[in-house]
């Protein structure tokens, strides 16, 4: 059971964010499921799960220090593909793909999006 209905990050350039997330999230099986005109877009598998929005209060989007949005990957090759796509589309590496010792079979990568939001992708399957 998921404990979240969705996660939202802010953006200061919706067109660039849409291109970044279209390319990056497809690598782990997510697709854009809705556009909210100029307010933002939503990605998911079979329901809205990840929102990228222009801040509703009109102030610039900022990042949260210590905040990471982590996605589940179907396999380790998808972790690598996600990370590669993130960097190819202007993201910044925050942790190369590889094992993580804190959990059995944890394999992950980290990147920052174009607005500085920290992203992770994890696979917990042994391969």
Coordinates of C-alpha atoms in Angstrom, one line a residue:
X1 CA 0.0 0.0 0.0
X2 CA 1.3 3.4 -0.9
X3 CA 1.2 6.0 1.8
X4 CA 1.1 9.0 -0.6
X5 CA -1.5 10.1 -3.1
X6 CA 1.1 12.1 -5.0
X7 CA 4.3 14.1 -4.8
X8 CA 4.7 17.6 -6.2
X9 CA 7.8 19.6 -7.1
X10 CA 7.9 23.2 -8.4
X11 CA 9.4 24.5 -11.6
X12 CA 10.4 27.9 -13.0
X13 CA 10.3 26.7 -16.6
X14 CA 7.4 24.4 -17.3
X15 CA 8.3 23.7 -21.0
X16 CA 11.8 22.6 -20.0
X17 CA 10.5 20.6 -17.0
X18 CA 8.0 18.8 -19.3
X19 CA 10.7 17.8 -21.7
X20 CA 13.1 16.7 -18.9
X21 CA 10.4 14.6 -17.1
X22 CA 9.0 13.1 -20.3
X23 CA 12.5 11.8 -21.2
X24 CA 13.5 10.8 -17.7
X25 CA 10.4 9.2 -16.3
X26 CA 9.6 7.1 -19.3
X27 CA 12.7 5.1 -18.4
X28 CA 10.9 3.8 -15.3
X29 CA 7.5 3.3 -17.0
X30 CA 5.8 6.6 -16.1
X31 CA 4.1 8.8 -18.7
X32 CA 2.6 12.2 -18.7
X33 CA -1.1 11.7 -17.9
X34 CA -2.3 15.3 -17.8
X35 CA -1.4 18.8 -18.5
X36 CA -2.9 21.6 -16.3
X37 CA -2.6 24.3 -19.0
X38 CA 0.2 26.7 -17.9
X39 CA 0.0 25.5 -14.3
X40 CA 1.9 22.2 -14.6
X41 CA 1.8 18.6 -15.7
X42 CA 1.2 15.2 -14.0
X43 CA 3.0 11.8 -14.6
X44 CA 2.0 8.4 -13.5
X45 CA 1.6 4.7 -14.4
X46 CA -2.1 4.1 -14.0
X47 CA -3.1 7.2 -12.0
X48 CA -1.7 10.7 -11.3
X49 CA 1.3 10.3 -9.0
X50 CA 4.0 12.9 -9.7
X51 CA 3.1 16.6 -10.3
X52 CA 5.4 19.4 -11.6
X53 CA 3.8 22.7 -11.0
X54 CA 4.4 26.4 -11.2
X55 CA 4.0 27.6 -7.6
X56 CA 0.4 28.6 -7.0
X57 CA 1.4 31.7 -5.0
X58 CA 3.3 33.2 -8.0
X59 CA 6.7 33.2 -6.2
X60 CA 9.6 31.4 -7.8
X61 CA 10.0 27.6 -7.2
X62 CA 12.7 26.7 -4.7
X63 CA 14.2 23.4 -3.6
X64 CA 14.0 22.0 -0.1
X65 CA 17.3 21.3 1.5
X66 CA 17.2 17.6 2.6
X67 CA 14.2 16.8 0.4
X68 CA 14.5 13.9 -2.1
X69 CA 11.8 12.5 -4.3
X70 CA 12.5 8.8 -4.9
X71 CA 11.0 6.7 -7.7
X72 CA 10.8 2.9 -7.9
X73 CA 12.5 1.3 -10.9
X74 CA 11.4 -2.1 -12.3
X75 CA 15.0 -3.3 -12.6
X76 CA 18.6 -2.1 -12.3
X77 CA 18.9 -1.3 -16.0
X78 CA 16.0 1.2 -15.6
X79 CA 18.0 2.9 -12.8
X80 CA 20.9 3.4 -15.2
X81 CA 18.5 4.5 -18.0
X82 CA 16.8 7.0 -15.7
X83 CA 20.1 8.5 -14.5
X84 CA 21.5 8.7 -18.0
X85 CA 18.3 10.4 -19.3
X86 CA 18.4 12.9 -16.5
X87 CA 21.9 13.9 -17.2
X88 CA 21.4 14.0 -21.0
X89 CA 18.5 16.3 -20.5
X90 CA 20.3 18.9 -18.3
X91 CA 20.1 17.2 -14.9
X92 CA 23.1 17.1 -12.5
X93 CA 24.5 13.9 -11.0
X94 CA 24.0 13.6 -7.2
X95 CA 25.0 9.9 -7.0
X96 CA 26.1 7.4 -9.6
X97 CA 24.1 4.2 -10.2
X98 CA 25.2 1.5 -8.0
X99 CA 24.5 -0.6 -4.8
X100 CA 23.4 1.1 -1.6
X101 CA 24.4 -0.6 1.6
X102 CA 21.5 0.5 3.8
X103 CA 19.0 -2.2 2.5
X104 CA 19.3 -5.6 0.9
X105 CA 19.5 -5.5 -2.9
X106 CA 19.3 -1.7 -2.9
X107 CA 20.5 -0.3 -6.2
X108 CA 20.0 3.4 -6.9
X109 CA 21.1 6.6 -8.6
X110 CA 20.5 10.3 -7.8
X111 CA 20.2 13.4 -9.9
X112 CA 18.9 17.0 -9.7
X113 CA 16.3 18.2 -12.2
X114 CA 16.6 21.6 -14.0
X115 CA 15.2 23.4 -11.0
X116 CA 17.5 21.7 -8.5
X117 CA 15.0 19.2 -7.1
X118 CA 16.8 16.1 -5.9
X119 CA 15.6 12.9 -7.4
X120 CA 16.4 9.3 -6.7
X121 CA 15.5 6.1 -8.4
X122 CA 15.7 2.7 -6.6
X123 CA 15.4 -1.0 -7.4
X124 CA 15.3 -3.5 -4.6
X125 CA 15.4 -6.6 -6.8
X126 CA 18.4 -8.9 -6.7
X127 CA 19.9 -9.2 -10.2

